[in-house]
mmCIF file of C-alpha atoms in Angstrom:
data_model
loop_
_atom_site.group_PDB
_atom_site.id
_atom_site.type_symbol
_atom_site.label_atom_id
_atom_site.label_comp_id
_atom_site.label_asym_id
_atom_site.label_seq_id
_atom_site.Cartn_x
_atom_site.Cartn_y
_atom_site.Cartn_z
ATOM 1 C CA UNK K 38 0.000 0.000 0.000
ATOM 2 C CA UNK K 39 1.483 3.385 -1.040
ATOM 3 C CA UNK K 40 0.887 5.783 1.641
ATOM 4 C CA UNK K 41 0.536 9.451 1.456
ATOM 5 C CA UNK K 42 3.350 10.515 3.165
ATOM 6 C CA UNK K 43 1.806 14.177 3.646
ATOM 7 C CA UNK K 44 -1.308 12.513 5.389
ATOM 8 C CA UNK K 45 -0.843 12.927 9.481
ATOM 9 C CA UNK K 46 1.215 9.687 10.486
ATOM 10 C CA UNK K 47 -1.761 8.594 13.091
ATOM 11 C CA UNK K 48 -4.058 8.304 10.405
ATOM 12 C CA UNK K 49 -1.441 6.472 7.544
ATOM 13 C CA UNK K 50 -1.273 3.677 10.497
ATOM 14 C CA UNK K 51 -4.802 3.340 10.512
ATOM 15 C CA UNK K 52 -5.048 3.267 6.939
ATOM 16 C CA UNK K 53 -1.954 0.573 7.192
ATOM 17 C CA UNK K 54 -3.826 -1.214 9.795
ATOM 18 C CA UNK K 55 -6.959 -1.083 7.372
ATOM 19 C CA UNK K 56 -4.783 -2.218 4.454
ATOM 20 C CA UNK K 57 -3.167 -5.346 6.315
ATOM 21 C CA UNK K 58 -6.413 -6.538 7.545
ATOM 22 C CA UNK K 59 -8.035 -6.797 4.043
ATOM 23 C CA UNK K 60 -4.872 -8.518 2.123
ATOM 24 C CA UNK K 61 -4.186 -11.159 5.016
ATOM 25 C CA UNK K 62 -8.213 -12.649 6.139
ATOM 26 C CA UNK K 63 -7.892 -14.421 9.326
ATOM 27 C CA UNK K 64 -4.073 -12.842 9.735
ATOM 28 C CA UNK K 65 -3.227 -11.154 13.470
ATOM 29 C CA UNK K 66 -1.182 -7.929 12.863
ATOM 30 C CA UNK K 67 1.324 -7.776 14.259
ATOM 31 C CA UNK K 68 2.773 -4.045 15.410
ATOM 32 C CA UNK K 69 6.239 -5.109 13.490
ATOM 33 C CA UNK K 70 4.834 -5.709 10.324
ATOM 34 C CA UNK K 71 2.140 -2.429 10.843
ATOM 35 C CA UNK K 72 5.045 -0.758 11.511
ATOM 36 C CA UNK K 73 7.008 -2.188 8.153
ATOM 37 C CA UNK K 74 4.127 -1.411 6.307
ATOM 38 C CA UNK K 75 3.897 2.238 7.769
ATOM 39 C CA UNK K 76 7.786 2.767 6.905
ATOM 40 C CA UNK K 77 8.811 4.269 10.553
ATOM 41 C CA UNK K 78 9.601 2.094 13.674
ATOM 42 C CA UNK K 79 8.022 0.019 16.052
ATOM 43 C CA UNK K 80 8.553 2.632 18.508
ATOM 44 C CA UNK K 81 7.268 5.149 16.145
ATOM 45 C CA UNK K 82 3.577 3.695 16.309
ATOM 46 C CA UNK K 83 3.961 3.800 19.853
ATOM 47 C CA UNK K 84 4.616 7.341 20.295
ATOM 48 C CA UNK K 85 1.025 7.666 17.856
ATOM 49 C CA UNK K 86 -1.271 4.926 19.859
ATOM 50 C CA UNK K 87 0.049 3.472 23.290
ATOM 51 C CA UNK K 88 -0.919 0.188 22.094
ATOM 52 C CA UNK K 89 -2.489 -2.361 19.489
ATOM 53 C CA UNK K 90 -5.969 -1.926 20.656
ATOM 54 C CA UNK K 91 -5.707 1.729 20.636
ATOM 55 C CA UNK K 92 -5.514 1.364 17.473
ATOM 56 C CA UNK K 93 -8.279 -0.844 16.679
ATOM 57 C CA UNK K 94 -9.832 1.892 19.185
ATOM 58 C CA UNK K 95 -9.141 4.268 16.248
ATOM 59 C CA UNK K 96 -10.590 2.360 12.881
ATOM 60 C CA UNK K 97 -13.794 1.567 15.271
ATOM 61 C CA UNK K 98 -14.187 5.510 15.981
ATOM 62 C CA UNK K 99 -13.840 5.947 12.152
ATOM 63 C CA UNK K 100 -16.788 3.268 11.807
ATOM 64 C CA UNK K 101 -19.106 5.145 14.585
ATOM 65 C CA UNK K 102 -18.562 8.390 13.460
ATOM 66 C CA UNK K 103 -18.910 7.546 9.767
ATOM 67 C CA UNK K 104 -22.243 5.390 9.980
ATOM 68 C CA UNK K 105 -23.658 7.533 12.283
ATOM 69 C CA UNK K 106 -23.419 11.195 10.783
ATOM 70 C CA UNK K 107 -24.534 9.782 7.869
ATOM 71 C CA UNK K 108 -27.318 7.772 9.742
ATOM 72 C CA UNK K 109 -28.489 11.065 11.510
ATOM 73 C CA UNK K 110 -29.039 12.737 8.249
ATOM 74 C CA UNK K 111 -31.094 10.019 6.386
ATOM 75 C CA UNK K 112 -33.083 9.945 9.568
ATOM 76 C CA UNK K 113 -33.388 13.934 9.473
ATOM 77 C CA UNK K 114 -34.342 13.738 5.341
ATOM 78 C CA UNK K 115 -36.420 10.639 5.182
ATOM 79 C CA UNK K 116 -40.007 10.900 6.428
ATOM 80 C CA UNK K 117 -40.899 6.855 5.465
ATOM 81 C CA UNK K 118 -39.926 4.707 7.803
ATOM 82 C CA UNK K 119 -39.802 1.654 5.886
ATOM 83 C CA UNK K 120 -37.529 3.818 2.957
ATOM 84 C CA UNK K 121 -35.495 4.950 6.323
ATOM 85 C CA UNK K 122 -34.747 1.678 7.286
ATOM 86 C CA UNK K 123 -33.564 0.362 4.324
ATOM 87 C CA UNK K 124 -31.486 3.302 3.385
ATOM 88 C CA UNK K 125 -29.790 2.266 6.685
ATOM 89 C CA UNK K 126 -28.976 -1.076 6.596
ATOM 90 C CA UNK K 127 -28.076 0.000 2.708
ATOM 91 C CA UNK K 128 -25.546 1.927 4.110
ATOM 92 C CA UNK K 129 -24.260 -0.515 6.679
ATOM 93 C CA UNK K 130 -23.570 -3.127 3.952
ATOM 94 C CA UNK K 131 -22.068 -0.833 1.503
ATOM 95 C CA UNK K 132 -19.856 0.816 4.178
ATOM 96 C CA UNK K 133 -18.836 -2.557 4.513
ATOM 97 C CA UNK K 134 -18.028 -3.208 0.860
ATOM 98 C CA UNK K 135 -15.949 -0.138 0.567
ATOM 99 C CA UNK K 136 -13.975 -1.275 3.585
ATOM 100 C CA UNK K 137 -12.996 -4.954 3.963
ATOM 101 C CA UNK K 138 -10.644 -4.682 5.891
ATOM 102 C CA UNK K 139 -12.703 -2.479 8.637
ATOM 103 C CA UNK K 140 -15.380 -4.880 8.392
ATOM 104 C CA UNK K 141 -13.060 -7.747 9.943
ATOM 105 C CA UNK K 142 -13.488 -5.786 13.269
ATOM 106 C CA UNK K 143 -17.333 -5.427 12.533
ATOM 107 C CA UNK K 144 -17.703 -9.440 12.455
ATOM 108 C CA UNK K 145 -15.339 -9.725 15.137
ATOM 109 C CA UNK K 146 -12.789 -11.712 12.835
ATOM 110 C CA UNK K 147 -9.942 -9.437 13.316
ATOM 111 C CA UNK K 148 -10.226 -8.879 16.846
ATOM 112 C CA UNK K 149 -9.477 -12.484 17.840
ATOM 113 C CA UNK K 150 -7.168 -12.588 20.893
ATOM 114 C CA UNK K 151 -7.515 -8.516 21.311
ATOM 115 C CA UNK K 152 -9.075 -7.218 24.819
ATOM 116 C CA UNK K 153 -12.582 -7.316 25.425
ATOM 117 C CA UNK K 154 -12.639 -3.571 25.348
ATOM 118 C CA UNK K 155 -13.135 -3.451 21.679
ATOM 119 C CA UNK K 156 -15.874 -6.300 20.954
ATOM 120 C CA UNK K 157 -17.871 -5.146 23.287
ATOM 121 C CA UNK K 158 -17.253 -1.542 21.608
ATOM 122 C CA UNK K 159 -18.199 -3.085 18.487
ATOM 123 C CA UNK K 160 -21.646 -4.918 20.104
ATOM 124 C CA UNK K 161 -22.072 -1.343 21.052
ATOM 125 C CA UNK K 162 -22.060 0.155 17.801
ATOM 126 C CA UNK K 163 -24.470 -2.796 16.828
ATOM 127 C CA UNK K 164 -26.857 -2.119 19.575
ATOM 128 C CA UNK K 165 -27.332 1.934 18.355
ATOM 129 C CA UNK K 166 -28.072 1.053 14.556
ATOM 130 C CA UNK K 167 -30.477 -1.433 16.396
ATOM 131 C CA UNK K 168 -31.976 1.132 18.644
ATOM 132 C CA UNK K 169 -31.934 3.879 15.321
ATOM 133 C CA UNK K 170 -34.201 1.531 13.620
ATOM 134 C CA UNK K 171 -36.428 0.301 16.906
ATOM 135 C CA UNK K 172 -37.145 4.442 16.955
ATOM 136 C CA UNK K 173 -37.864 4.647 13.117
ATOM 137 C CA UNK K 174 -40.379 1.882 13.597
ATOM 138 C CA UNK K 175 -41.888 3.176 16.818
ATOM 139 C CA UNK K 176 -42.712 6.724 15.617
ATOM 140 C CA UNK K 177 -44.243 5.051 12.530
ATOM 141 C CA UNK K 178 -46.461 3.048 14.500
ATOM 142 C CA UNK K 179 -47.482 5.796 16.034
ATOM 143 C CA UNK K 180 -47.791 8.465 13.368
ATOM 144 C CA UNK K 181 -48.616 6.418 10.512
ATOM 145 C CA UNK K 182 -50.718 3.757 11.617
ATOM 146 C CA UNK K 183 -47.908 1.383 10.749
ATOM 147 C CA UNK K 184 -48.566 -2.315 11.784
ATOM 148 C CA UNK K 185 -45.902 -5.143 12.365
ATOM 149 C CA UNK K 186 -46.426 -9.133 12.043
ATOM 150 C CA UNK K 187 -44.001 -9.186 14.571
ATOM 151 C CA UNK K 188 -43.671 -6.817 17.865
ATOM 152 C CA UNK K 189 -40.899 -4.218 16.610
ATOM 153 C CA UNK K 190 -37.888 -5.501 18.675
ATOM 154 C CA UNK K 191 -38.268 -9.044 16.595
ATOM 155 C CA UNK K 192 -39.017 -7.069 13.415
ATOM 156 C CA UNK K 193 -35.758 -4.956 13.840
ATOM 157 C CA UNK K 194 -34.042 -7.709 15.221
ATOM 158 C CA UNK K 195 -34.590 -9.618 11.903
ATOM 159 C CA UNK K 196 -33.407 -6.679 9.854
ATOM 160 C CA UNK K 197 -30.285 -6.903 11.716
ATOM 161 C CA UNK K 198 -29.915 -10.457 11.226
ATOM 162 C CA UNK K 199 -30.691 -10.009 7.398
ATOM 163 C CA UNK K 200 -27.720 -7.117 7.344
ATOM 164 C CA UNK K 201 -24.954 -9.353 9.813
ATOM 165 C CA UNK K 202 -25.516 -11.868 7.596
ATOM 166 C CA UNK K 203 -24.323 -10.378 4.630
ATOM 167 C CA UNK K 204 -21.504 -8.855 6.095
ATOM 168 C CA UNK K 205 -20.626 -11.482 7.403
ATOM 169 C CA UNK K 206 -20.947 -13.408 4.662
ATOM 170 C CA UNK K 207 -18.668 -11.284 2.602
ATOM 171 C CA UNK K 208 -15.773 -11.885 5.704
ATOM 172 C CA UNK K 209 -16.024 -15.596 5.190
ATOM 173 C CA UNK K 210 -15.779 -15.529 1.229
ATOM 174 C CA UNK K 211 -12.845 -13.532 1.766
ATOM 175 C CA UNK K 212 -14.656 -10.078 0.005
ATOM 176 C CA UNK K 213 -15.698 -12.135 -2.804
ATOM 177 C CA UNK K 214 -19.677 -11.968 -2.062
ATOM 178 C CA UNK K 215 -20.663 -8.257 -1.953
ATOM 179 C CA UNK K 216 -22.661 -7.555 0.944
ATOM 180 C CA UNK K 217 -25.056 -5.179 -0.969
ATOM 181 C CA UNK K 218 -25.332 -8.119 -4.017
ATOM 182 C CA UNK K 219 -29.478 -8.625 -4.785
ATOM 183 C CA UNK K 220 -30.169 -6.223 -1.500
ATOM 184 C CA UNK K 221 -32.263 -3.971 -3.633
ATOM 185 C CA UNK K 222 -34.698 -7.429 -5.011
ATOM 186 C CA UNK K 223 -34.145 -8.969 -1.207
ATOM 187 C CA UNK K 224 -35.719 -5.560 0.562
ATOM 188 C CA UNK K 225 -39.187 -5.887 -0.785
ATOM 189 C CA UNK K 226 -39.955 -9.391 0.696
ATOM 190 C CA UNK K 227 -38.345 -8.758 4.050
ATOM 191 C CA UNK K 228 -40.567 -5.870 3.811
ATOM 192 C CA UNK K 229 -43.489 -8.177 2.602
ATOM 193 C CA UNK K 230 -43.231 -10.427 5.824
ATOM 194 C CA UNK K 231 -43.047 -7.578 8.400
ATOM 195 C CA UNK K 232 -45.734 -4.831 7.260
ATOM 196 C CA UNK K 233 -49.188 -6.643 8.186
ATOM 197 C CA UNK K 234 -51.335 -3.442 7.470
ATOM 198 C CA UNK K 235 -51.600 0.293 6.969
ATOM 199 C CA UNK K 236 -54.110 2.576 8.347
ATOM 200 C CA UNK K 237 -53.639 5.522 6.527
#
């Protein structure tokens, strides 16, 4: 990976870190090779991030900060809450596919043998797209007369699994299945099974 050597050197390590985890699936970094890869020394990253996991710390405040700005704004622009959800979980799956690597630490691949700190930062992350979407479905309910087959938290709750799976999916074929493949003809008929009426 040719990095931009005018970029700040805390993010070219993350972007190294990003890089390594999408050419070598199922790979631990280690901070000698990040630190190859980076050009500068081992004690070089230190004097950036204290440690490994701070910088897993780093790509996973990248992932909350991208998903959710952008989350706030369809949320903030989209008045249908069945449009709103898919635009969400849309943009979950194609985050993904523009970031491999990143999305090893979403399925919890890459953070095999890391502290505890960071999955459960990750479930986290999980549990406020989760919540987003519980909301979206809630005020539609109310508003729009909106009814569910299923009480919300299992509708949502099968959205997610719908979404995981893709992603995760897309880990285990080593980025060869696109998580956002047939999403588009796949939305209407997980749409079909949760909507049982509207009251307008």
């Amino acid at each position: 990976m040719a990095l931009n050597s005018k970029k700040p050197r805390r993010q070219q390590i993350l972007e190294a870190l990003a890089s390594m985890l999408e050419a070598s699936p199922g790979a631990r970094i280690t901070t000698a090779a990040l630190a190859s890869e980076v050009g500068v020394s081992e004690a070089a990253l230190y004097r950036h991030f204290p440690s490994k996991s701070k910088m897993f710390e780093g790509l996973i405040e990248f992932i909350e900060e991208t998903l959710f700005s952008r989350i706030s704004l369809i949320v903030s622009e989209e008045n249908d809450a069945l449009a709103c959800c898919e635009k969400i979980l849309h943009l979950l799956l194609a985050f993904a596919e523009r970031n491999p690597g990143i999305t090893r630490i979403l399925t919890g691949d890459a953070l095999a043998g890391e502290t505890e700190r960071l999955r459960l930062r990750v479930v986290q992350l999980f549990d406020r797209i989760e919540t987003q979407l519980k909301q979206v479905l809630r005020e539609a309910e109310l508003r729009d007369g909106l009814h569910f087959g299923l009480s919300i938290s299992a509708t949502v709750n099968l959205l997610m699994v719908a979404a995981e799976g893709k992603i995760a999916q897309f880990v285990r074929s080593e980025f060869r299945q696109l998580p956002t493949d047939s999403w588009k003809e796949q939305w209407p008929f997980l749409v079909k099974g949760m909507v049982r009426e509207t009251t307008i």
